[in-house]
PDB file of C-alpha atoms in Angstrom:
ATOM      1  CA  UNK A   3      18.154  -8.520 -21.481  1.00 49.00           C
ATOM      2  CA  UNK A   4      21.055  -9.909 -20.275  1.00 49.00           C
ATOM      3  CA  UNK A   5      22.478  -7.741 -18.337  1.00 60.00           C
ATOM      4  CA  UNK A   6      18.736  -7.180 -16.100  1.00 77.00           C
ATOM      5  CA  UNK A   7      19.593 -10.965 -14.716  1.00 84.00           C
ATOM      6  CA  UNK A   8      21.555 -10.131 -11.468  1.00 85.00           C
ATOM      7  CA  UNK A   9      19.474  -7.324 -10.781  1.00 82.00           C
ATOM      8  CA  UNK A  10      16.174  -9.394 -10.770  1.00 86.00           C
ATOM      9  CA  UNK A  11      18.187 -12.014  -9.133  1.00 88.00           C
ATOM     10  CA  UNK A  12      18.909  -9.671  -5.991  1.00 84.00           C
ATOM     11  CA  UNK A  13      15.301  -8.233  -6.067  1.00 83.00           C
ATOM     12  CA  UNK A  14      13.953 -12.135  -5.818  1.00 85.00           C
ATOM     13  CA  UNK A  15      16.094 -12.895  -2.945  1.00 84.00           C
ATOM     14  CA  UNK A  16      15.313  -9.855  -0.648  1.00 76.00           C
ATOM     15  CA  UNK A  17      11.744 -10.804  -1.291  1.00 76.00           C
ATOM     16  CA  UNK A  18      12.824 -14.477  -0.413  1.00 79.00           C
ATOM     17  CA  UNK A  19      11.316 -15.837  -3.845  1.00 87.00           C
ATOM     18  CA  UNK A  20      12.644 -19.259  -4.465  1.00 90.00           C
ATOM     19  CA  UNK A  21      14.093 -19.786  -7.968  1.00 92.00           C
ATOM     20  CA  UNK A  22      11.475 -22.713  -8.446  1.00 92.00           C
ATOM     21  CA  UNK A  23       8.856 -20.097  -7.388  1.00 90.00           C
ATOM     22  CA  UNK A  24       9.692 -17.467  -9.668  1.00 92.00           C
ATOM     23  CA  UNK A  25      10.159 -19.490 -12.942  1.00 93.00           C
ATOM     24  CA  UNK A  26       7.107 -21.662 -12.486  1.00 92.00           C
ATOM     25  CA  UNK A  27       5.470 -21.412 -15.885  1.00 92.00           C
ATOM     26  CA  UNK A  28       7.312 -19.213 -17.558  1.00 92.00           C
ATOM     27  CA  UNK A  29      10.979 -20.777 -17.785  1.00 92.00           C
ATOM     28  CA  UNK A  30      13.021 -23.626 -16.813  1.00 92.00           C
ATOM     29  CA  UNK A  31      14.929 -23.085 -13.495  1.00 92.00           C
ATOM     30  CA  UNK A  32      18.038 -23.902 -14.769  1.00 90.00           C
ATOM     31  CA  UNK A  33      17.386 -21.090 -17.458  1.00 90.00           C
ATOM     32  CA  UNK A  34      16.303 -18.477 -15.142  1.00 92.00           C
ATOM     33  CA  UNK A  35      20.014 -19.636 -12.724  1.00 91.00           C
ATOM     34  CA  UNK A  36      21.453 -18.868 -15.832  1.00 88.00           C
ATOM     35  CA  UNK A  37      20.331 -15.731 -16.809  1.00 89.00           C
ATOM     36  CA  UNK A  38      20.555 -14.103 -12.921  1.00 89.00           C
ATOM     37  CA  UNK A  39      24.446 -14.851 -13.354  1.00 87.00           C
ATOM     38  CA  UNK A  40      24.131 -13.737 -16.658  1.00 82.00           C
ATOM     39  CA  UNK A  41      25.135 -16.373 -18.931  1.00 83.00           C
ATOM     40  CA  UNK A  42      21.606 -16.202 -21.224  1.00 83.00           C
ATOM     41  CA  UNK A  43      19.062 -13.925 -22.896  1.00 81.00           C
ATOM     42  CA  UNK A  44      16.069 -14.658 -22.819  1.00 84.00           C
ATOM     43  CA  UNK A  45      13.102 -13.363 -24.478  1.00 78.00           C
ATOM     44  CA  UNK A  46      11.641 -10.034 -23.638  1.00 68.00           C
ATOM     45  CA  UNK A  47       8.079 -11.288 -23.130  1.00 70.00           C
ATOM     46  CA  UNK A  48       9.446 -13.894 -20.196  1.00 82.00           C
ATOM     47  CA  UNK A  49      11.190 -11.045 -18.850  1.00 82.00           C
ATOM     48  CA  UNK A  50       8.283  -9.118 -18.423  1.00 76.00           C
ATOM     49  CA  UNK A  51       6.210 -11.814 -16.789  1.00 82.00           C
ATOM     50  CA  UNK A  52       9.389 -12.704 -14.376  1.00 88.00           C
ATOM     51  CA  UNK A  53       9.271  -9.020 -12.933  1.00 83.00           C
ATOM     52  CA  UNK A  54       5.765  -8.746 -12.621  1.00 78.00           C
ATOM     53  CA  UNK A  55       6.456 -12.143 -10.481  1.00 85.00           C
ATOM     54  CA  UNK A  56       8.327 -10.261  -8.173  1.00 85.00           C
ATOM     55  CA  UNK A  57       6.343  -7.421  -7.739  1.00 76.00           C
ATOM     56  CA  UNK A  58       7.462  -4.911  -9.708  1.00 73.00           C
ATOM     57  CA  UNK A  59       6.468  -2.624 -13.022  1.00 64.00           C
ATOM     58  CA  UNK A  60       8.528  -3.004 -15.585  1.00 59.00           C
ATOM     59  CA  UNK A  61       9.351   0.813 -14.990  1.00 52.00           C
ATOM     60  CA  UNK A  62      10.442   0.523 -11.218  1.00 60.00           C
ATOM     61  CA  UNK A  63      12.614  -2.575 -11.774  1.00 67.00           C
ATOM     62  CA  UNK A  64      14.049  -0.724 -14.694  1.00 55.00           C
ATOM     63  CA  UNK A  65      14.701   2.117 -12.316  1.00 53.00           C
ATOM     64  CA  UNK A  66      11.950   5.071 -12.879  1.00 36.00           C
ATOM     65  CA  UNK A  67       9.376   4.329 -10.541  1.00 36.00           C
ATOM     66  CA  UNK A  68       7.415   7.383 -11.652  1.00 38.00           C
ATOM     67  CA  UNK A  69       4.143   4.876 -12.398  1.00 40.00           C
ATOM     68  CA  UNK A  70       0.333   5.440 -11.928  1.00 43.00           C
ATOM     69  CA  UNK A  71      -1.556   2.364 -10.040  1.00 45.00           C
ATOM     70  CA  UNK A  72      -4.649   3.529 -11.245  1.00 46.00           C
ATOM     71  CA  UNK A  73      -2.943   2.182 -14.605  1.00 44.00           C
ATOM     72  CA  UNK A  74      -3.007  -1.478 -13.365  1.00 63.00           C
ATOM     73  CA  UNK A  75      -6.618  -1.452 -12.763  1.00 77.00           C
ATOM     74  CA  UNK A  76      -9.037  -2.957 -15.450  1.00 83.00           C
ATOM     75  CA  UNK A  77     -11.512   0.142 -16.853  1.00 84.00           C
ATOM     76  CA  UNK A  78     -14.330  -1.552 -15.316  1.00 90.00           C
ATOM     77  CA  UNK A  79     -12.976  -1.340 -12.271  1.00 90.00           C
ATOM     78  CA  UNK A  80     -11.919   2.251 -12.279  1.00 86.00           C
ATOM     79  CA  UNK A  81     -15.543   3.043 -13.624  1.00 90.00           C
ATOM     80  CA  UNK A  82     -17.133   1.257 -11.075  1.00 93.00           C
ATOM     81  CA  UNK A  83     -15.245   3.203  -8.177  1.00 90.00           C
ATOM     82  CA  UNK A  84     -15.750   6.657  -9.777  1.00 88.00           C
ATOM     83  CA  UNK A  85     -19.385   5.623  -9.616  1.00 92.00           C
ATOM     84  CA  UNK A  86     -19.727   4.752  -6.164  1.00 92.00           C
ATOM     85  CA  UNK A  87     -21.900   1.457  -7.578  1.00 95.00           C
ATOM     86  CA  UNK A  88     -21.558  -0.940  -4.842  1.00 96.00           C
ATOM     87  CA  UNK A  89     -23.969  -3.621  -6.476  1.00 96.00           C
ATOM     88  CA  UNK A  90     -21.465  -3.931  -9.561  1.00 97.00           C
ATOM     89  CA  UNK A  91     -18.706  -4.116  -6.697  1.00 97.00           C
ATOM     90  CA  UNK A  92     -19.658  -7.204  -4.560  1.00 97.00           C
ATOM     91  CA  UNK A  93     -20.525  -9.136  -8.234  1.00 97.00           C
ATOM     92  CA  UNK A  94     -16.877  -7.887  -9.131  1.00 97.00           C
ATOM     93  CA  UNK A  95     -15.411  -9.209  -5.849  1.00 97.00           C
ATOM     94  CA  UNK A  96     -17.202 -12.407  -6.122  1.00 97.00           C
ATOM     95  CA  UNK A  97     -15.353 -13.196  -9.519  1.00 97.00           C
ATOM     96  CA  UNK A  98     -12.044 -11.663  -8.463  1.00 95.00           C
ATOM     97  CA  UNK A  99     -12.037 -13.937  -5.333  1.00 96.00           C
ATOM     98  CA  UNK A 100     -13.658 -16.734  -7.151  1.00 96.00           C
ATOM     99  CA  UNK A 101     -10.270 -16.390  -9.986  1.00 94.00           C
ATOM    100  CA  UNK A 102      -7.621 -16.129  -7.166  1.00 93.00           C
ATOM    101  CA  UNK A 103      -9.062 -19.025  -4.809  1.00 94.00           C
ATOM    102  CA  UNK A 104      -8.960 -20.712  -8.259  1.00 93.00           C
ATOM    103  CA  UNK A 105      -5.467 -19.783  -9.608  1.00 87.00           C
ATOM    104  CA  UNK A 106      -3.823 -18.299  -6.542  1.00 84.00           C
ATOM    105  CA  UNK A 107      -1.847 -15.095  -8.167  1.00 82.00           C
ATOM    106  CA  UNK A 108      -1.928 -12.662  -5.953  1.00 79.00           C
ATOM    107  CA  UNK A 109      -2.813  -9.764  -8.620  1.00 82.00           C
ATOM    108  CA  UNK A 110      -6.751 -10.813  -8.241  1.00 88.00           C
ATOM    109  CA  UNK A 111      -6.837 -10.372  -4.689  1.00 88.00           C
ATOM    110  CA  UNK A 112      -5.604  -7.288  -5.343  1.00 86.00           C
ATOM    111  CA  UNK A 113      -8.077  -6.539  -7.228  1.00 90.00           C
ATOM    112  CA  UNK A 114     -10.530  -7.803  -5.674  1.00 94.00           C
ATOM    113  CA  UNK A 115      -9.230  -6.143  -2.189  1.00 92.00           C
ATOM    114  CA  UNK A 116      -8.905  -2.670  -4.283  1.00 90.00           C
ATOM    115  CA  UNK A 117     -12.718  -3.338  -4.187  1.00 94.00           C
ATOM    116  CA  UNK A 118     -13.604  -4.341  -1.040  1.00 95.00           C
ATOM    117  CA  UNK A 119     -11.563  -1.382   0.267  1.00 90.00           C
ATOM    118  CA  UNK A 120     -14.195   0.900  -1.807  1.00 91.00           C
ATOM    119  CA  UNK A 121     -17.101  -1.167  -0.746  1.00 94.00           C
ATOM    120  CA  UNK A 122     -15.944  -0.952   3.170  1.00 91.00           C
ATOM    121  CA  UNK A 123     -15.552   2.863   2.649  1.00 86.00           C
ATOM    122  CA  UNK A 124     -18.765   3.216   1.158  1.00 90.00           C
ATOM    123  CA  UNK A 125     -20.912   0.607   3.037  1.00 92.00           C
ATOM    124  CA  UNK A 126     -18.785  -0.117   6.368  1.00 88.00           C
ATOM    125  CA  UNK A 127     -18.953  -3.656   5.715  1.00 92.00           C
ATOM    126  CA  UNK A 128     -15.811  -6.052   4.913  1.00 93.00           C
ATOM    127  CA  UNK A 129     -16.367  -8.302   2.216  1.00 95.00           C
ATOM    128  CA  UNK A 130     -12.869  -9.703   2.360  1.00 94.00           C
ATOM    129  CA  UNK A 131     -13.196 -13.555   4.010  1.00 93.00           C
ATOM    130  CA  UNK A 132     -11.165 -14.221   7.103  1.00 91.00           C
ATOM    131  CA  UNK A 133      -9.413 -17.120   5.659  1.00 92.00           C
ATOM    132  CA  UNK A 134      -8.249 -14.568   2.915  1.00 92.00           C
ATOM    133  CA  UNK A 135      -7.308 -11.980   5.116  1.00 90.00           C
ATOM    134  CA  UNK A 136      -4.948 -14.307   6.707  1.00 89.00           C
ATOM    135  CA  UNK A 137      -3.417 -15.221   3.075  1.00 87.00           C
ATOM    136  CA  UNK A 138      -3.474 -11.442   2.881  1.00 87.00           C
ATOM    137  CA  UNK A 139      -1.143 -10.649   6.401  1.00 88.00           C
ATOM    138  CA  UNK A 140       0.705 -13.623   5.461  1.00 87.00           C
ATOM    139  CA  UNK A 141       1.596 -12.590   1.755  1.00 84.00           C
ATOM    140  CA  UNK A 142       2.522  -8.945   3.483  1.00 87.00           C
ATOM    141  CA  UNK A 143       4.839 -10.092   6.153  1.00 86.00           C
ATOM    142  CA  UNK A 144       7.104 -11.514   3.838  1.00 83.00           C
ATOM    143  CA  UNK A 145       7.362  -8.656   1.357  1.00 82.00           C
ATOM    144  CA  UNK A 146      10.667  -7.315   1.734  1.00 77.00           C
ATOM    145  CA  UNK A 147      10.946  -4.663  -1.089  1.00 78.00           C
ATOM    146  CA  UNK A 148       8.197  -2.490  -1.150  1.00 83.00           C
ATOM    147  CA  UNK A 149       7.358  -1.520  -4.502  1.00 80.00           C
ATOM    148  CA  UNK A 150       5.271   0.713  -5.168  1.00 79.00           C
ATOM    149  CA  UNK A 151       2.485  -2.083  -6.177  1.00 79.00           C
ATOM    150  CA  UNK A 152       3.152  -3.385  -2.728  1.00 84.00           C
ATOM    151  CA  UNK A 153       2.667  -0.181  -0.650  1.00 88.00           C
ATOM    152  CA  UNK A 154      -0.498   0.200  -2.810  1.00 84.00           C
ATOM    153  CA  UNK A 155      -1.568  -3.350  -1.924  1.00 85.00           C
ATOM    154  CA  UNK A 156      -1.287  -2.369   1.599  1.00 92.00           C
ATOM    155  CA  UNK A 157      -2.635   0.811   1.275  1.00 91.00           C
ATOM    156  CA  UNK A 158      -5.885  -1.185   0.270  1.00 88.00           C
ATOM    157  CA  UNK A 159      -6.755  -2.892   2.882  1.00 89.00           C
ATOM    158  CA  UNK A 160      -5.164  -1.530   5.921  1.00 92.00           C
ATOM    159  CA  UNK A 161      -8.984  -1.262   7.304  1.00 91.00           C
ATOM    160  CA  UNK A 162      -9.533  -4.973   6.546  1.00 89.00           C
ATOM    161  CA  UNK A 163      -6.953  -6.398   8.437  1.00 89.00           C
ATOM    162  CA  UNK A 164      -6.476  -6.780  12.594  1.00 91.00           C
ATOM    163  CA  UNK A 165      -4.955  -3.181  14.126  1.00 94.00           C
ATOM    164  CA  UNK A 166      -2.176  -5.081  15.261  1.00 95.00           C
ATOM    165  CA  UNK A 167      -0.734  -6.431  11.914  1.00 94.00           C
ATOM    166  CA  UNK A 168      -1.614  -2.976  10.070  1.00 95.00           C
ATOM    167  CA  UNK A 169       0.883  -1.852  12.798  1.00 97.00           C
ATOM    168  CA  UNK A 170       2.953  -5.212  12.194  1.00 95.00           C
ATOM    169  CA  UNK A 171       3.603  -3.960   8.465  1.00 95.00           C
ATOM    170  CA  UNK A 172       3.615  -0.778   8.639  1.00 96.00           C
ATOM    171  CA  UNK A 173       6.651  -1.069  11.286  1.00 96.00           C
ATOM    172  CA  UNK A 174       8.142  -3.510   8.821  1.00 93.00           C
ATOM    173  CA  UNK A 175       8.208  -0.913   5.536  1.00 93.00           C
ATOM    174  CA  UNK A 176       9.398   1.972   8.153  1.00 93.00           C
ATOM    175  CA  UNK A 177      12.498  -0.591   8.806  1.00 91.00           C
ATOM    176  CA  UNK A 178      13.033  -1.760   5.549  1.00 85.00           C
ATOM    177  CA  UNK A 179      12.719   2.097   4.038  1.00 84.00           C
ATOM    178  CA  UNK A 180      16.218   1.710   2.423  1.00 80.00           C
ATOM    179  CA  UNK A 181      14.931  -0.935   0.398  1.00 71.00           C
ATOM    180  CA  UNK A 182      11.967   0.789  -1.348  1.00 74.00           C
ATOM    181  CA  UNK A 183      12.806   1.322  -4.903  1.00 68.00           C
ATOM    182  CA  UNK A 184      14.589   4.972  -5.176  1.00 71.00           C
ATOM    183  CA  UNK A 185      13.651   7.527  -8.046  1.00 66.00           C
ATOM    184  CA  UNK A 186      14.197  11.367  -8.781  1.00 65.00           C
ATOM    185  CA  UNK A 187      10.638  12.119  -8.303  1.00 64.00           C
ATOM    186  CA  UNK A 188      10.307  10.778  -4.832  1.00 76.00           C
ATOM    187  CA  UNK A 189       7.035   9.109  -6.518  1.00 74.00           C
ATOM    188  CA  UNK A 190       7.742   5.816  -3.780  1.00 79.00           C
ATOM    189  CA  UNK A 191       8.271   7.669  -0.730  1.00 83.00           C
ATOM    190  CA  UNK A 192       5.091   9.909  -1.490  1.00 83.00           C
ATOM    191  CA  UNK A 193       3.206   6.886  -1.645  1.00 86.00           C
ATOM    192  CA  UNK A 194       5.140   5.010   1.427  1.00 91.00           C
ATOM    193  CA  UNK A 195       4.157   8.283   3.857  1.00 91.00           C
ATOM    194  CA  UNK A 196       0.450   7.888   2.101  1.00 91.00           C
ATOM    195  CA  UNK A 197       0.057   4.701   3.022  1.00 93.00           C
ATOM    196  CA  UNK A 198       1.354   4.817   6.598  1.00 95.00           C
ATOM    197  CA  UNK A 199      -0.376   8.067   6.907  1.00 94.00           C
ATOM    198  CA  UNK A 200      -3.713   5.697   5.967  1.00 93.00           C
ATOM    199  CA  UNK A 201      -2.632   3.269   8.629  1.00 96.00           C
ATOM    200  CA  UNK A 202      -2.094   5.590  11.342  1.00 97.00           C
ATOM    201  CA  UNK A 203      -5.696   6.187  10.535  1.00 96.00           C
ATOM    202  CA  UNK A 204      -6.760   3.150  10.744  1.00 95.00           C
ATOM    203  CA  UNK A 205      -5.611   2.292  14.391  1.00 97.00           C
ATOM    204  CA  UNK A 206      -7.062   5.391  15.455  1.00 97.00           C
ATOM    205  CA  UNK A 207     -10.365   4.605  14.411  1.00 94.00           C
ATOM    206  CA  UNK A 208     -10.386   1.818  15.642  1.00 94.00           C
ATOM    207  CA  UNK A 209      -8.847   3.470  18.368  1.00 95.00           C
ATOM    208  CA  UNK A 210      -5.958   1.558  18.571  1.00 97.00           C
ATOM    209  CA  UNK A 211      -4.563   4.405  20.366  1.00 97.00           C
ATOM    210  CA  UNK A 212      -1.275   3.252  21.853  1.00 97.00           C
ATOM    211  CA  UNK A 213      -0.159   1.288  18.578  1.00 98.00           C
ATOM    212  CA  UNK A 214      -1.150   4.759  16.509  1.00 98.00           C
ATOM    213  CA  UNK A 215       1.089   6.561  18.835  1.00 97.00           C
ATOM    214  CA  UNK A 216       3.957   4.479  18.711  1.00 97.00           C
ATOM    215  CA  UNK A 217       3.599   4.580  14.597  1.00 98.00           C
ATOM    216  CA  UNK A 218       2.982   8.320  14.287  1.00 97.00           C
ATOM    217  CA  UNK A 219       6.417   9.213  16.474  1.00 97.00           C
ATOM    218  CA  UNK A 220       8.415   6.301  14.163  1.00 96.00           C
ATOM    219  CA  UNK A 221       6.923   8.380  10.740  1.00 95.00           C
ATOM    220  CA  UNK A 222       8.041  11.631  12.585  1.00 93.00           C
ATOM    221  CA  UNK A 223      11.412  10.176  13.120  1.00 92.00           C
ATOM    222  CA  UNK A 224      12.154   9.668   9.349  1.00 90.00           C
ATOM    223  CA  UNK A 225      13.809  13.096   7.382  1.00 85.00           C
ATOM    224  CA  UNK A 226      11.866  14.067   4.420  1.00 81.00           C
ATOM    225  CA  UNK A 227      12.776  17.077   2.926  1.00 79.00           C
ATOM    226  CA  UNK A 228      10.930  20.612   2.753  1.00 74.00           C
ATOM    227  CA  UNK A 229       8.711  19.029  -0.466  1.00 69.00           C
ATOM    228  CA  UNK A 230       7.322  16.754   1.895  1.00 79.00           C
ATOM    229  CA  UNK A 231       5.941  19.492   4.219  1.00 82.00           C
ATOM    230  CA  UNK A 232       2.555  18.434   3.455  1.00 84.00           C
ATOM    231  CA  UNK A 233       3.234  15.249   5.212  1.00 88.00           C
ATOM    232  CA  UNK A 234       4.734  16.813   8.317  1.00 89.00           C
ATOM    233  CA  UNK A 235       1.424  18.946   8.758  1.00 91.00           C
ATOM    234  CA  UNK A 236      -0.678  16.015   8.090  1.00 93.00           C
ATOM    235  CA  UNK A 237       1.474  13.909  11.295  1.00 94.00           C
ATOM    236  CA  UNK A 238       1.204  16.846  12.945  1.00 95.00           C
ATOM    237  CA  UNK A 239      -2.872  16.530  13.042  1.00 96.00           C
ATOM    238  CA  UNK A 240      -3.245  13.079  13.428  1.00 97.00           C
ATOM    239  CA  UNK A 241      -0.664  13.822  16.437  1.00 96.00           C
ATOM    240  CA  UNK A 242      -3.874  16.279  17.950  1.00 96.00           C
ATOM    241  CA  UNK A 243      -6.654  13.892  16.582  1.00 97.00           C
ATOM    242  CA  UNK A 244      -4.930  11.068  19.016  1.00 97.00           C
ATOM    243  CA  UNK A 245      -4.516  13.170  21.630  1.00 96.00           C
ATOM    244  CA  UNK A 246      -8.805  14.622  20.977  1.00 96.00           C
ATOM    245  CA  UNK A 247      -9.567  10.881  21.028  1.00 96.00           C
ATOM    246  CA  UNK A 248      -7.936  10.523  24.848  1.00 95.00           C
ATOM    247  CA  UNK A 249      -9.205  13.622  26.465  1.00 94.00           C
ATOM    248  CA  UNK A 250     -12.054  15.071  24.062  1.00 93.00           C
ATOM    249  CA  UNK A 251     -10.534  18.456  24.232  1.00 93.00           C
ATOM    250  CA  UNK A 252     -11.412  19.742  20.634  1.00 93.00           C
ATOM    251  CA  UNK A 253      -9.769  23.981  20.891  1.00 94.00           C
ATOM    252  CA  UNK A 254      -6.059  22.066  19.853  1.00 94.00           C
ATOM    253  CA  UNK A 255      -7.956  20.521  16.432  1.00 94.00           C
ATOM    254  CA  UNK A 256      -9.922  22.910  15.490  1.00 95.00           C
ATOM    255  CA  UNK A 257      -7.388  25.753  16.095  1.00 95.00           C
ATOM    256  CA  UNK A 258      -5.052  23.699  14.067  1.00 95.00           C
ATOM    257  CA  UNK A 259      -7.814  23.167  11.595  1.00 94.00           C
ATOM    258  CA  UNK A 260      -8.447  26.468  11.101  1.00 94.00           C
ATOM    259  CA  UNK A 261      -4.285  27.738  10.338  1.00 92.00           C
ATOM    260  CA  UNK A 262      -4.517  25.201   7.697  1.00 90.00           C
ATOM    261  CA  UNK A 263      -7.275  27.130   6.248  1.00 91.00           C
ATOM    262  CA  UNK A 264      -5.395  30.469   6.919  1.00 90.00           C
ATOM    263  CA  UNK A 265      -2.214  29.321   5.027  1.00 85.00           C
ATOM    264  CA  UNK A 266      -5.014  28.781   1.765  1.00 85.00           C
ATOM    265  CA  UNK A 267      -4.714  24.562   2.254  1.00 84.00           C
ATOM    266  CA  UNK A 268      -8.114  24.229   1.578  1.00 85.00           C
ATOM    267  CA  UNK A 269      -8.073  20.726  -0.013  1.00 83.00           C
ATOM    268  CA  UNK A 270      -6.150  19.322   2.974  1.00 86.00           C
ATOM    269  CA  UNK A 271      -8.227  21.714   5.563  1.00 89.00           C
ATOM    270  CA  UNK A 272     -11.359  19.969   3.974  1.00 89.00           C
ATOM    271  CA  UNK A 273      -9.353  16.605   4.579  1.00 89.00           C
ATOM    272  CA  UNK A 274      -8.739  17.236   8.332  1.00 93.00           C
ATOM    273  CA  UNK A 275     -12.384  17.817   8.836  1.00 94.00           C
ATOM    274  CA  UNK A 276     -13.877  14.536   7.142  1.00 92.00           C
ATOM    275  CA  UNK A 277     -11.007  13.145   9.495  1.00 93.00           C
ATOM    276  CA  UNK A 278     -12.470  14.730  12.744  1.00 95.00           C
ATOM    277  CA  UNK A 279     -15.800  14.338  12.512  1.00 94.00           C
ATOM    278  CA  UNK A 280     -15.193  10.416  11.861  1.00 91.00           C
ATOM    279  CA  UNK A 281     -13.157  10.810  14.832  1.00 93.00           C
ATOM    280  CA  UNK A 282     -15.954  12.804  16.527  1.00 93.00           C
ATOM    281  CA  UNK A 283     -18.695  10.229  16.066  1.00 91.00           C
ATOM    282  CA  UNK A 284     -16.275   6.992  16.781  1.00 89.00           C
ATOM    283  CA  UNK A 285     -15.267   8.774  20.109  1.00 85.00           C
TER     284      UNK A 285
END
């Protein structure tokens, strides 16, 4: 346990997490100095809690990032999304608000944002307070290292926030790419060109046309390799579903629509077309 100090020590400090702030409750601050220079153990439960203060899963600090999010949820949660039962949402998001505005950790307005997210999709309604969506941009502006908890925690609620902080953010991770946690499964740069993928989306629904642009040529200018092809196609579209939303010329989308089909991509052709028609009817 010893030897994880410096590490965690770096990890707090590109996140700009005082040592006060990240031992508060769990250890002294002199013991935590001590054990990022590696002078102490401590035990393996504080060590646990310290991560999870920064951000991370045990697994990605460790160095496999190859995690599920779905894993962090509570079951009642997860069952309450699969059903689509938006009553049992706002009562959750009432108590998970009601615990963070009471305790301030930041892992119940994720949950309760996870929510809202599903209750905005369902019900085009944000449920998310203003006053917490500024707690929100603020808490995301100063993430540094984007874990793969934090891309999800921006994945949630890039259609709560203002257009031009989703753009803000999502500038910020392209930037500070070289930080996000590497592993052999590419598991956090899938989820990085989700999420920015999502937020692309975002601005151009709410046609935010000019930021979307300016966010779907940065994503184009990072190198993925051929396993990320699916991504390319997918920047590709939104590239044509911009350029729909300026002129209204549909042959371009549904031409390139239809090769996606030819080429046996159902599941993403079927994607693409729950994309344009929102497209269609926000136009």
């Amino acid at each position: 346990m010893k030897s994880l100090g410096p590490k965690f020590k770096r990890l707090r400090k590109e996140q700009n997490i005082t040592l006060t702030a990240a031992a508060k409750g769990i250890c002294s601050t002199s013991n935590l100095s001590r054990w990022e220079n590696g002078k102490i153990q401590i035990t393996f439960d504080n060590v646990m809690k310290l991560i999870n203060r920064i951000h991370f899963t045990p697994t990605e600090f460790i160095g496999n990032s190859e995690t599920d999010n779905d894993e962090t949820l509570p079951a009642e949660i997860r069952q309450v999304i699969e059903a689509g039962d938006t009553v049992k949402m706002e009562k959750l998001i009432a108590y998970y608000l009601d615990l963070y505005h009471q305790n301030r950790k930041f892992f119940d307005l994720f949950l309760a944002i996870v929510l809202c997210n599903q209750y905005l999709l369902i019900k085009n309604k944000n449920l998310l307070p203003f006053s917490d969506q500024m707690r929100l941009y603020t808490h995301l502006s100063q993430i540094k290292v984007w874990s793969s908890f934090n891309l999800s925690f921006f994945g949630n609620c890039v259609f709560m926030i203002k257009s031009d902080r989703v753009f803000a953010i999502a500038m910020q991770i392209i930037n500070n790419q070289d930080l996000i946690p590497k592993d052999p499964t590419f598991y956090n740069l899938i989820t990085m060109m989700g999420v920015l993928a999502d937020a692309s989306i975002s601005l151009i629904f709410r046609k935010d046309l000019k930021r979307a642009k300016k966010l779907l040529n940065a994503l184009e200018r990072i190198k993925l390799s051929q396993v990320f092809s699916f991504f390319k196609m997918t920047l590709n579209f939104l590239q044509e579903v911009v350029r729909y939303m300026e002129n209204g010329e549909e042959d371009d989308i549904l031409e390139f629509i239809q090769k996606t089909v030819d080429l046996g991509m159902n599941d993403a052709a079927n994607t693409f077309i729950d994309v344009f028609k929102r497209a269609k009817e926000l136009r």
